[in-house]
XYZ file of C-alpha atoms in Angstrom:
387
model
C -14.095 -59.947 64.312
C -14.116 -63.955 65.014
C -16.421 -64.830 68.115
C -15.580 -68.167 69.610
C -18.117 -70.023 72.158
C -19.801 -73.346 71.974
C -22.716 -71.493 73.617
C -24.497 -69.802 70.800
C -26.489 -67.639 72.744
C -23.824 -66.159 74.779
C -22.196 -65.826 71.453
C -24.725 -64.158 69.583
C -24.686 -61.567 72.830
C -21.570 -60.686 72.527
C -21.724 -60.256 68.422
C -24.503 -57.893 69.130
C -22.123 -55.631 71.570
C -19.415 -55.671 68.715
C -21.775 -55.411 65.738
C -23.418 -52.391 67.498
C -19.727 -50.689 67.283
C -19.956 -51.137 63.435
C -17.270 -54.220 63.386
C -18.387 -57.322 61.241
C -18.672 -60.315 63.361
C -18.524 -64.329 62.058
C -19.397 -66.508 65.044
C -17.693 -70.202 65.197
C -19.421 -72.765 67.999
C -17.167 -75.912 66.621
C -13.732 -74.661 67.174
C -12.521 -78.594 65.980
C -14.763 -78.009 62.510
C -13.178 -74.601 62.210
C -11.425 -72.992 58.511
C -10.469 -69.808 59.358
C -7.064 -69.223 58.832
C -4.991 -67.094 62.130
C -1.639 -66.993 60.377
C -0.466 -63.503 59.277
C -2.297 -63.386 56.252
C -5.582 -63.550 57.873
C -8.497 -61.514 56.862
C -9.239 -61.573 60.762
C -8.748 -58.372 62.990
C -9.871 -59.345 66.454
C -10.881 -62.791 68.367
C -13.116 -62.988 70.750
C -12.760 -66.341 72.642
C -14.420 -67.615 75.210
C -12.283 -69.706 78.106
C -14.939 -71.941 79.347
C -15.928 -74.072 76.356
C -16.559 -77.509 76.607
C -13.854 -80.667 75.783
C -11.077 -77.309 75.871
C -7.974 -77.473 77.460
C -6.214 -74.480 76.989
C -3.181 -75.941 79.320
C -2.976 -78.561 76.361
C -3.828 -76.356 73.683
C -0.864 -73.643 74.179
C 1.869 -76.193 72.269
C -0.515 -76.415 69.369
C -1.533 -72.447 69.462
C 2.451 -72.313 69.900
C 3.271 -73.835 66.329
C 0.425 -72.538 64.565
C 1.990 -68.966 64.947
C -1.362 -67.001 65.672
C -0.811 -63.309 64.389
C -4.578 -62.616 65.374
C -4.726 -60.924 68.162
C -6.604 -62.052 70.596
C -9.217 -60.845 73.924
C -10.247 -63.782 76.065
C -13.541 -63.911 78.311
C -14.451 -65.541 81.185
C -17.163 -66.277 83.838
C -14.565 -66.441 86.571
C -12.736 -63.534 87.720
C -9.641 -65.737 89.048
C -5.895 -65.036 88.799
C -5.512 -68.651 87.599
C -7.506 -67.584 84.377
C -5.877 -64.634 83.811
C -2.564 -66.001 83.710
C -3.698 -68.901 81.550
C -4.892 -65.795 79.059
C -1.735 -64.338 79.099
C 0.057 -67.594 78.301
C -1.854 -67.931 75.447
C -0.840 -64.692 74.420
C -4.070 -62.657 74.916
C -3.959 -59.301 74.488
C -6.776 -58.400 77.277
C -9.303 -60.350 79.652
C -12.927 -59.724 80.408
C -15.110 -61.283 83.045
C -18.704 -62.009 81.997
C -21.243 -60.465 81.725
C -19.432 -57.643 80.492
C -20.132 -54.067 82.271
C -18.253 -51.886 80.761
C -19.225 -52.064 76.698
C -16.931 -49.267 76.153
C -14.133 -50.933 77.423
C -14.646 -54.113 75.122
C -14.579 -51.693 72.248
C -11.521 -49.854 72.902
C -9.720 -52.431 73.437
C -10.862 -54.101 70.074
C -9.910 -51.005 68.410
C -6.245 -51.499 69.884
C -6.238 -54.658 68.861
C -7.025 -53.884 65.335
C -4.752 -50.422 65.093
C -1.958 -53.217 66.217
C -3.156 -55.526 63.289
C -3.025 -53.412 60.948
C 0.376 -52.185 61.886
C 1.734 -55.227 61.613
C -0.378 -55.389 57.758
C 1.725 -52.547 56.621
C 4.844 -53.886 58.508
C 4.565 -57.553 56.532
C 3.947 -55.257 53.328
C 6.862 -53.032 53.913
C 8.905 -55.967 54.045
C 7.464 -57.749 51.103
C 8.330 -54.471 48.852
C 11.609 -54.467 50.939
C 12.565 -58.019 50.080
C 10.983 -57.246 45.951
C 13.397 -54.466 45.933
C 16.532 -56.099 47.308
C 16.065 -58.626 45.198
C 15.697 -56.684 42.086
C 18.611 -54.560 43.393
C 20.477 -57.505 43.762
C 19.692 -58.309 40.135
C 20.631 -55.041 39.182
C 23.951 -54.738 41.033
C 24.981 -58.158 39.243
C 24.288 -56.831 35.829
C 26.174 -53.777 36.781
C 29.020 -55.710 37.887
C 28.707 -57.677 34.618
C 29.227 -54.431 33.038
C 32.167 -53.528 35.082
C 33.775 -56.618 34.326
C 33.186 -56.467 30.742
C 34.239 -52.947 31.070
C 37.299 -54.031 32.717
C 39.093 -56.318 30.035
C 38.121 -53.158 27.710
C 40.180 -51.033 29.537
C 43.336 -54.025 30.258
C 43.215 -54.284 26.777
C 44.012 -50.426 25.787
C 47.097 -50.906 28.258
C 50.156 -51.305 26.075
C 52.553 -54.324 26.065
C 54.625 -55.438 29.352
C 57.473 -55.475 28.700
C 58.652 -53.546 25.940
C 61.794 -54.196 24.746
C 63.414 -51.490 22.401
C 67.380 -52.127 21.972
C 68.495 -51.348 25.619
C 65.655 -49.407 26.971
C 62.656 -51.658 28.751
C 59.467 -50.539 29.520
C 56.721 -52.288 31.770
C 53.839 -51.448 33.905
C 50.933 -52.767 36.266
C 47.668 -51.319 37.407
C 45.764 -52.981 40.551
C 41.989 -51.467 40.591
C 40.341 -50.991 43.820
C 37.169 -51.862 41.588
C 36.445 -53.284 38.504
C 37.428 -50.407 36.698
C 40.436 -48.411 37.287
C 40.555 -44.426 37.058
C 44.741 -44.858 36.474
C 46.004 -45.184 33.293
C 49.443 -45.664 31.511
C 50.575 -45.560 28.150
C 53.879 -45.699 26.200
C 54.533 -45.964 22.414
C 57.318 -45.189 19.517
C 57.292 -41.985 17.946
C 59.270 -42.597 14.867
C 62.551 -43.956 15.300
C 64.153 -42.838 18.283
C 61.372 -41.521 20.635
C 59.256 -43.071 23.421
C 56.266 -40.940 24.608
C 54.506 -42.084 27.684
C 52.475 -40.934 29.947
C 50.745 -41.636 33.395
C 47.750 -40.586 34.602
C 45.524 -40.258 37.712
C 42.160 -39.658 37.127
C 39.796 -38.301 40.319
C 37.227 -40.164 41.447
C 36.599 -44.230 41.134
C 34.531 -46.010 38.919
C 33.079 -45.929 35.295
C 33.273 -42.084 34.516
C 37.049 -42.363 35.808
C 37.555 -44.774 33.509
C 35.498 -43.562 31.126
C 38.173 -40.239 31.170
C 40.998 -42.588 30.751
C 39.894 -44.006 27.597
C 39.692 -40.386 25.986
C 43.559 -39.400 27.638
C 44.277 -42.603 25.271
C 42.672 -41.542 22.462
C 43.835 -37.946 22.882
C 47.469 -39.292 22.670
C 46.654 -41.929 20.205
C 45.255 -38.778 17.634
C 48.340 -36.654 18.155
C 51.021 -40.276 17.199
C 49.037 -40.360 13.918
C 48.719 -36.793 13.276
C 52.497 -37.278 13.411
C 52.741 -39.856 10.673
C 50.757 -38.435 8.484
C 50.556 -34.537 9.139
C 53.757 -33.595 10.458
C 52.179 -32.440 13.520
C 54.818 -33.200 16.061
C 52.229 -32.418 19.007
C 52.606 -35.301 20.298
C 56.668 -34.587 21.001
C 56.188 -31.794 23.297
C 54.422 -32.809 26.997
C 53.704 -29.427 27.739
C 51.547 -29.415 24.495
C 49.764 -32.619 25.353
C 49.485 -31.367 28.870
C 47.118 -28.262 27.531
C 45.511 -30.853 25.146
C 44.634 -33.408 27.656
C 43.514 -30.061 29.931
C 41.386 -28.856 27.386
C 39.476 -32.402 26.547
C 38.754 -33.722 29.936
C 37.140 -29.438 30.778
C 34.885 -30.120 27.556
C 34.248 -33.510 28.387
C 32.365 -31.466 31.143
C 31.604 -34.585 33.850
C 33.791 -32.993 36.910
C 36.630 -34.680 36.562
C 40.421 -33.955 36.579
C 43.421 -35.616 36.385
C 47.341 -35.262 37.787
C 49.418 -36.653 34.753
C 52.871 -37.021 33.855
C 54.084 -36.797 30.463
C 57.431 -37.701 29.232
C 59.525 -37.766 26.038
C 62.685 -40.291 25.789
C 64.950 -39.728 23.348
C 66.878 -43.322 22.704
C 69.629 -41.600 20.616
C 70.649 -38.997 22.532
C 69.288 -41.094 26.183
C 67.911 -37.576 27.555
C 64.115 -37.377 28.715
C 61.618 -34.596 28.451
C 59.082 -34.396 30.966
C 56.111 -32.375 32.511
C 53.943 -32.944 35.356
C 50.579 -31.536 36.110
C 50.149 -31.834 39.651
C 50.859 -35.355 39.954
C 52.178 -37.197 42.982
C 54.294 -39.192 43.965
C 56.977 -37.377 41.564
C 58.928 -40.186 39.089
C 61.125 -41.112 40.795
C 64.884 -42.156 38.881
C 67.499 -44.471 40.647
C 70.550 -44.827 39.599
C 74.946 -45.543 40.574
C 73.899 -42.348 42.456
C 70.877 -43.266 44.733
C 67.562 -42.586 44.160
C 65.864 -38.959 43.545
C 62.351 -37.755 42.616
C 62.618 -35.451 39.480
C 61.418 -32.270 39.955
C 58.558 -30.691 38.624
C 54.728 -29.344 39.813
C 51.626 -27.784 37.364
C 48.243 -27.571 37.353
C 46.051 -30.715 37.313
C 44.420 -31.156 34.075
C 40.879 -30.513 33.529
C 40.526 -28.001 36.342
C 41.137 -24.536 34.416
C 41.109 -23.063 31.123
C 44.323 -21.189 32.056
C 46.783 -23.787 33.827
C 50.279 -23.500 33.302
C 52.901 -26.176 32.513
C 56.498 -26.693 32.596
C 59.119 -28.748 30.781
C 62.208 -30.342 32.297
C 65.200 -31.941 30.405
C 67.781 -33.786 31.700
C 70.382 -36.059 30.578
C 69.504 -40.115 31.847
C 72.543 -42.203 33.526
C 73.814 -44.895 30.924
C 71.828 -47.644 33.490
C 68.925 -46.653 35.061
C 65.466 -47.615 36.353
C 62.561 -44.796 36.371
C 59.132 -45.105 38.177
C 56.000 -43.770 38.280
C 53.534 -44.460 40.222
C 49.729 -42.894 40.953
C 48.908 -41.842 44.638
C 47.396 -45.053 45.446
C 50.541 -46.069 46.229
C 51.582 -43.952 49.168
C 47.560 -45.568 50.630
C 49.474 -48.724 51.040
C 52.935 -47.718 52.497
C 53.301 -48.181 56.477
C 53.735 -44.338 57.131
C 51.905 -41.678 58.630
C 52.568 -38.481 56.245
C 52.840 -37.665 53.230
C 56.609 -36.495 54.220
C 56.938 -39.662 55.657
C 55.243 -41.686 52.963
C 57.796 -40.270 50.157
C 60.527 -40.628 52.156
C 60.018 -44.129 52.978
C 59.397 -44.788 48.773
C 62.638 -43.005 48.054
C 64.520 -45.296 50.647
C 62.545 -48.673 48.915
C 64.381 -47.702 46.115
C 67.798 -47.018 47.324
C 67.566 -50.190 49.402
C 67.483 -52.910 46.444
C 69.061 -53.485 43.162
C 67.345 -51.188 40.623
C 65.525 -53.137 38.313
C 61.515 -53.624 38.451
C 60.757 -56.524 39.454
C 62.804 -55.775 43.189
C 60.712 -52.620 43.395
C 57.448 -54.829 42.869
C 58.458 -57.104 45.421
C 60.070 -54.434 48.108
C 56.963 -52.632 47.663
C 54.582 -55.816 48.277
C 52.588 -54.738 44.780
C 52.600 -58.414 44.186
C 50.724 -59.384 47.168
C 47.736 -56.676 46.192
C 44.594 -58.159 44.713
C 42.534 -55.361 45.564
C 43.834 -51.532 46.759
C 42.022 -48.957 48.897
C 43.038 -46.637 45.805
C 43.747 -47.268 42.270
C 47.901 -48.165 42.028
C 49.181 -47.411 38.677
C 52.664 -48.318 38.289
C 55.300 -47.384 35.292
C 59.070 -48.687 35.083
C 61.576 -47.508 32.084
C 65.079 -48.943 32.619
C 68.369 -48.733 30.644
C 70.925 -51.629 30.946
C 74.639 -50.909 29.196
């Protein structure tokens, strides 16, 4: 406790009331001469000040209290029972007033013992906020090297995405994938197989983030494996979707991180122009336009990575002598201006059958060009044929 009177004797009275409560008491006569600091981080609990001091003006002093930005709590005393100086205590900001001589002991305690249960509240409230502000600010420091990572982890993953476009004789392939974070859980991939085959692939992994991507990077690998085990084994794996469907199925269940993927994996055969396809629960299904219109292929399956047992099926068809085929990953339909699913595909098949059929009018009729960042991952694929 701080005791504030010029008189020393009616201070050292009123230190012996508080003393005798077992509160340590410092007594300042000079208020002008005075160190003590009243800020927040004062050592002070309590102070007792006394109104009628001499050369005081407390009308005068409230500006300065004002600015100092006294945390102290503080009980005033007086000689003089008087509204006047009870509302010139409570303009200072007192939080009681006692008339001298003080009666009532008891009452001068408890209410010092208020006062110092609300001082210390306000202790652990400053310190909650100092570890509060220590902790934002190393979270802060930790969310930037995380997105550092992301980033870096980012051009890793542009970089596995194969060349746009890829011209081979009359076929074209391209592709784009728009994030919704720094790392994208959609993936596509196409590549030669020998001399007349094109395998590629799209796929959809669950989930956002850095395991997403993470399971992305082994799909690539897995498919990467299988073209060279091709070259130099024989192992024509790799030319048969349903048998990279149960591959991919079986890698991403050891992998063992909950994740699964909807995929579709296809097969073009330039010499013959027919395509081989499976799909493992992806949607929305590719979708092929042609002189005819626009149709999704069909197809359904198990995701992969979701059972040891999951069934696939193959499709062949013959291709039109011009077309345009695309595949997309669900993040697509987030961004369409429809309701439903029904509705969603419908309105994609009708994008299609609405402009000329080459990629770059489906980019633009679908706005993908005007998307920096999706509510999804959008993965997009385009093979075309031109006679």
């Amino acid at each position: 406790m701080l005791v504030i009177d010029d008189d020393p004797g009616r201070a050292e009275g009123l230190a012996g009331i508080v003393e005798s409560a077992g509160f340590h008491v410092d007594v300042v006569s000079d208020v002008t001469n005075s160190t003590y600091s009243l800020a927040g981080s004062s050592d002070l609990d309590v102070i007792l000040c006394e109104m009628e001091m001499n050369g005081v003006s407390w009308g005068e002093a409230r500006r300065t209290l004002r600015e100092m930005d006294i945390q102290v709590p503080a009980i005033m005393l007086s000689d003089q029972a008087e509204a006047t100086q009870m509302m010139t205590a409570l303009r200072l900001g007192a939080s009681d007033f006692f008339v001298r001589p003080v009666e009532d002991a008891g009452a001068l305690i408890k209410s010092i013992e208020r006062c110092v249960r609300q001082r210390q509240l306000h202790r652990e409230l400053d310190e909650s906020r100092r570890r509060l502000e220590a902790a934002n600010t190393e979270l802060r420091g930790t969310v930037k090297v995380l997105e550092q990572d992301q980033q870096a982890g980012r051009r890793v993953q542009l970089s596995m995405l194969p060349a746009t476009p890829l011209i081979l004789d009359k076929y074209s392939f391209s592709h784009s994938v728009i994030p919704s974070l720094f790392l994208s859980g959609d993936f596509t991939d196409y590549f030669t197989v020998g001399t007349r085959h094109v395998v590629f692939f799209m796929a959809d992994v669950s989930g956002h983030g850095s395991s997403s991507a993470f399971a992305t990077v082994l799909l690539k690998n897995l498919f990467a494996r299988k073209r060279s085990d091709y070259s130099r084994k024989s192992d024509d794996t790799v030319l048969s979707p349903v048998a990279m469907l149960h591959r991919a199925n079986q890698e991403l269940l050891r992998l063992d991180v909950g994740k699964f993927a909807t995929m579709v994996v296809g097969l073009l055969d330039m010499e013959l122009n027919t395509l081989r396809y499976s799909i493992a629960g992806h949607l929305p299904q590719p979708v092929l336009v042609s002189a005819e219109g626009a149709r999704y292929l069909d197809g359904s399956g198990s995701a992969v990575g979701l059972m040891e047992e999951a069934e696939y099926q193959e499709h062949d068809i013959n291709l039109p002598d011009t077309f345009t085929m695309a595949l997309f990953s669900d993040g697509i339909l987030e961004i369409l201006p429809c309701q439903d699913l029904i509705e969603k595909e419908a309105y994609l098949l009708k994008a299609f059958d609405d402009v000329a059929d080459t990629p770059e009018a489906m980019v633009d009729r679908l706005g993908l060009h005007q998307v920096d960042v999706a509510p999804d991952d959008i993965a997009a694929l385009f093979i075309s044929k031109r006679s």
